[in-house]
Short mmCIF file of C-alpha atoms in Angstrom, two decimals:
data_model
loop_
_atom_site.label_atom_id
_atom_site.label_comp_id
_atom_site.label_asym_id
_atom_site.label_seq_id
_atom_site.Cartn_x
_atom_site.Cartn_y
_atom_site.Cartn_z
CA ASN A 15 -0.04 0.05 0.03
CA ALA A 16 1.84 3.07 -1.29
CA GLY A 17 -0.21 5.76 0.35
CA VAL A 18 0.57 9.24 -1.10
CA THR A 19 3.25 9.29 -3.71
CA GLN A 20 4.89 12.62 -4.74
CA THR A 21 7.18 13.18 -7.71
CA PRO A 22 9.84 14.54 -8.03
CA LYS A 23 11.69 14.52 -4.68
CA PHE A 24 13.83 17.50 -5.55
CA GLN A 25 13.55 20.19 -8.44
CA VAL A 26 15.39 23.10 -9.45
CA LEU A 27 13.72 25.68 -11.77
CA LYS A 28 14.81 28.81 -13.47
CA THR A 29 12.50 31.94 -12.89
CA GLY A 30 9.85 31.87 -15.50
CA GLN A 31 9.84 28.13 -16.10
CA SER A 32 6.76 25.96 -15.60
CA MET A 33 6.40 22.59 -14.17
CA THR A 34 3.93 20.13 -12.57
CA LEU A 35 4.35 18.47 -9.36
CA GLN A 36 2.70 14.93 -9.41
CA CYS A 37 0.64 13.44 -6.58
CA ALA A 38 -1.10 10.11 -6.55
CA GLN A 39 -2.86 8.21 -3.73
CA ASP A 40 -4.15 4.62 -3.75
CA MET A 41 -6.34 4.80 -0.72
CA ASN A 42 -9.59 6.00 -2.52
CA HIS A 43 -9.60 9.22 -0.45
CA GLU A 44 -12.08 11.93 -1.72
CA TYR A 45 -10.12 14.86 -0.36
CA MET A 46 -6.74 15.85 -1.66
CA SER A 47 -4.75 18.99 -0.84
CA TRP A 48 -1.49 20.67 -1.66
CA TYR A 49 0.39 22.57 1.09
CA ARG A 50 3.62 24.49 1.05
CA GLN A 51 6.02 24.50 4.06
CA ASP A 52 8.27 27.45 4.83
CA PRO A 53 10.51 27.99 7.73
CA GLY A 54 8.36 29.46 10.71
CA MET A 55 5.27 29.42 8.80
CA GLY A 56 4.02 25.87 9.14
CA LEU A 57 1.88 24.38 6.46
CA ARG A 58 -0.12 26.61 4.18
CA LEU A 59 -3.10 25.37 2.02
CA ILE A 60 -2.54 26.09 -1.70
CA HIS A 61 -5.38 24.31 -3.25
CA TYR A 62 -7.66 21.44 -2.37
CA SER A 63 -10.19 19.01 -3.93
CA VAL A 64 -13.16 17.39 -2.40
CA GLY A 65 -13.49 14.94 -5.22
CA ALA A 66 -12.83 14.35 -8.97
CA GLY A 67 -13.71 17.32 -11.03
CA ILE A 68 -13.98 19.68 -7.96
CA THR A 69 -11.17 21.99 -6.84
CA ASP A 70 -11.12 25.15 -4.76
CA GLN A 71 -8.38 27.65 -3.50
CA GLY A 72 -6.80 27.49 -0.24
CA GLU A 73 -4.83 30.32 1.64
CA VAL A 74 -2.04 30.89 -0.91
CA PRO A 75 -3.22 29.94 -4.51
CA ASN A 76 -1.54 32.57 -6.57
CA GLY A 77 0.80 31.21 -9.06
CA TYR A 78 -0.51 27.69 -8.95
CA ASN A 79 -3.14 25.60 -10.74
CA VAL A 80 -4.70 22.31 -10.00
CA SER A 81 -7.06 19.85 -11.61
CA ARG A 82 -8.66 16.56 -10.51
CA SER A 83 -9.76 14.49 -13.43
CA THR A 84 -9.61 11.09 -11.28
CA THR A 85 -9.84 10.21 -7.59
CA GLU A 86 -6.13 9.14 -7.58
CA ASP A 87 -4.28 12.12 -9.06
CA PHE A 88 -4.01 15.66 -8.09
CA PRO A 89 -1.11 17.55 -9.94
CA LEU A 90 0.07 20.96 -9.02
CA ARG A 91 1.16 23.28 -11.75
CA LEU A 92 3.49 26.21 -11.47
CA LEU A 93 2.66 28.53 -14.23
CA SER A 94 5.73 30.85 -14.29
CA ALA A 95 8.09 29.98 -11.32
CA ALA A 96 9.26 32.70 -9.10
CA PRO A 97 11.86 32.68 -6.36
CA SER A 98 9.17 33.19 -3.68
CA GLN A 99 7.83 29.80 -4.76
CA THR A 100 11.11 28.20 -3.43
CA SER A 101 9.61 25.86 -0.72
CA VAL A 102 8.70 22.23 0.23
CA TYR A 103 5.48 21.06 -1.19
CA PHE A 104 3.33 18.39 0.37
CA CYS A 105 0.36 16.63 -1.05
CA ALA A 106 -1.97 15.05 1.32
CA SER A 107 -5.16 13.20 1.13
CA ARG A 108 -8.08 12.03 3.55
CA LEU A 109 -11.52 10.47 3.69
CA SER A 110 -14.24 13.18 3.45
CA GLN A 111 -15.49 12.48 6.98
CA SER A 112 -12.28 11.37 8.52
CA GLY A 113 -11.38 12.82 11.83
CA TYR A 114 -8.01 11.40 11.47
CA GLY A 115 -6.82 14.07 9.19
CA TYR A 116 -4.63 13.91 6.36
CA THR A 117 -2.03 11.26 5.17
CA PHE A 118 0.96 13.15 3.69
CA GLY A 119 3.42 12.39 0.92
CA SER A 120 7.05 12.60 1.45
CA GLY A 121 7.32 16.12 -0.12
CA THR A 122 8.87 17.90 -3.16
CA ARG A 123 11.74 20.37 -2.39
CA LEU A 124 11.40 23.08 -4.97
CA THR A 125 14.25 25.76 -5.48
CA VAL A 126 13.58 28.53 -7.94
CA VAL A 127 16.71 30.43 -9.04
CA GLY B 2 -6.87 31.42 7.43
CA GLN B 3 -7.09 30.38 10.94
CA GLN B 4 -4.06 31.06 13.03
CA LEU B 5 -2.74 28.40 15.27
CA ASN B 6 0.11 29.36 17.51
CA GLN B 7 2.41 26.70 18.77
CA SER B 8 4.89 27.19 21.50
CA PRO B 9 7.79 26.77 21.95
CA GLN B 10 9.16 27.30 18.43
CA SER B 11 12.17 25.20 19.27
CA MET B 12 13.46 23.09 22.18
CA PHE B 13 16.84 21.65 23.00
CA ILE B 14 16.65 18.96 25.61
CA GLN B 15 18.74 16.25 27.15
CA GLU B 16 17.88 12.55 26.53
CA GLY B 17 15.63 11.30 29.20
CA GLU B 18 13.87 14.63 29.75
CA ASP B 19 10.18 15.29 29.39
CA VAL B 20 8.87 17.66 26.82
CA SER B 21 5.74 19.79 26.80
CA MET B 22 4.36 21.87 23.95
CA ASN B 23 1.07 23.49 23.39
CA CYS B 24 -1.05 24.91 20.63
CA THR B 25 -3.65 27.73 20.74
CA SER B 26 -6.24 29.08 18.40
CA SER B 27 -8.49 31.99 18.26
CA SER B 28 -11.37 29.76 17.11
CA ILE B 29 -12.96 26.73 18.55
CA PHE B 30 -12.04 23.28 16.90
CA ASN B 31 -14.08 20.02 17.05
CA THR B 32 -10.92 17.88 16.44
CA TRP B 33 -7.17 18.32 17.46
CA LEU B 34 -4.44 16.35 15.90
CA TRP B 35 -0.80 16.11 16.57
CA TYR B 36 1.67 15.19 13.89
CA LYS B 37 5.41 14.55 13.68
CA GLN B 38 7.74 15.34 10.83
CA ASP B 39 10.98 13.59 10.57
CA PRO B 40 13.71 15.44 8.62
CA GLY B 41 12.98 15.11 4.76
CA GLU B 42 9.72 13.42 5.26
CA GLY B 43 5.99 14.43 5.42
CA PRO B 44 4.09 14.75 8.55
CA VAL B 45 2.85 11.59 10.35
CA LEU B 46 -0.17 11.44 12.62
CA LEU B 47 0.67 10.73 16.28
CA ILE B 48 -2.66 11.41 18.20
CA ALA B 49 -6.08 12.39 17.37
CA LEU B 50 -8.49 14.04 19.96
CA TYR B 51 -12.17 14.45 19.40
CA LYS B 52 -13.75 16.09 22.43
CA ALA B 53 -13.01 18.68 25.05
CA GLY B 54 -11.09 17.47 27.96
CA GLU B 55 -10.00 14.23 26.31
CA LEU B 56 -6.66 12.94 27.29
CA THR B 57 -5.11 10.36 24.96
CA SER B 58 -1.77 8.47 25.17
CA ASN B 59 0.29 6.71 22.39
CA GLY B 60 3.32 5.19 24.16
CA ARG B 61 5.39 7.81 25.68
CA LEU B 62 3.25 10.62 24.14
CA THR B 63 0.17 12.15 25.76
CA ALA B 64 -2.11 14.74 24.36
CA GLN B 65 -4.88 16.63 25.69
CA PHE B 66 -7.81 18.43 24.02
CA GLY B 67 -8.21 21.84 26.03
CA ILE B 68 -11.55 22.29 27.75
CA THR B 69 -12.14 25.71 26.05
CA ARG B 70 -11.73 23.62 22.75
CA LYS B 71 -9.18 26.52 21.60
CA ASP B 72 -6.09 24.79 22.69
CA SER B 73 -4.28 21.41 22.97
CA PHE B 74 -1.07 20.05 24.64
CA LEU B 75 1.42 17.31 23.85
CA ASN B 76 3.82 15.80 26.27
CA ILE B 77 6.63 13.47 25.53
CA SER B 78 7.96 11.60 28.45
CA ALA B 79 11.53 10.26 28.79
CA SER B 80 12.81 11.66 25.50
CA ILE B 81 14.97 9.52 23.24
CA PRO B 82 17.19 10.63 20.21
CA SER B 83 14.59 9.40 17.64
CA ASP B 84 12.02 11.99 19.03
CA VAL B 85 13.93 14.61 17.08
CA GLY B 86 11.80 16.35 14.42
CA ILE B 87 9.07 18.96 14.11
CA TYR B 88 5.74 18.53 15.94
CA PHE B 89 2.75 20.12 14.42
CA CYS B 90 -0.72 20.53 15.87
CA ALA B 91 -3.75 20.67 13.56
CA GLY B 92 -7.34 21.80 14.31
CA ARG B 93 -10.44 20.99 12.42
CA GLY B 94 -12.94 23.60 12.06
CA GLY B 95 -15.94 22.80 9.73
CA ASN B 96 -14.40 20.55 7.00
CA GLN B 97 -11.01 22.13 6.94
CA PHE B 98 -7.84 21.47 8.96
CA TYR B 99 -5.47 24.25 9.92
CA PHE B 100 -1.99 23.70 10.97
CA GLY B 101 0.27 25.23 13.67
CA THR B 102 3.63 26.55 12.81
CA GLY B 103 5.52 23.66 14.50
CA THR B 104 7.73 23.07 17.42
CA SER B 105 11.25 21.81 16.50
CA LEU B 106 12.70 19.42 18.93
CA THR B 107 16.36 18.54 19.29
CA VAL B 108 17.28 15.78 21.75
CA ILE B 109 20.97 15.77 22.92
CA PRO B 110 22.27 12.31 23.82
#
């Protein structure tokens, strides 16, 4: 049982480049979310999805796009990378009514130069 | 978004010491969770709390859901080197989870 799988583990981008961070879960979870983690700021919600075909913005959505065409996959797209997007990105999933919170992936460390 | 304040921000302790940390919110939550993040990994759930006043243990870890529903506490007894990491609280309000800023724990052998 793989849980939540994120790829790549590390990525370096030049300012202005675009890329997609991949996230897949095999637990049939309805909810999926993307967070970014910056020193001293905890985990901030970028975008989330409550099911296939449904997405919504979180606390810090600017510069990012998401889509949810299947239950399993929830990719995060950076449209035009900026140094301010240097961060560690976590994908997470949970059941819709779960009180156990999210299961997290192992993260993608992104550096924008 | 909701602000969850965790304290302390960091702790340096000797192996064998007990650890206490807490998390406070300006809003009422109906669930409190505590996660641990090992270096280079994602957060992993340690303890979940579902009602005010609840006290729950997981091995050497004990967490409490504050009676005001605006705070939660985590204690680690007899710390060991593998306790090192960042501890996050999370509160559930409505159908959203909100995370604290984390407490970084260093255990000195």
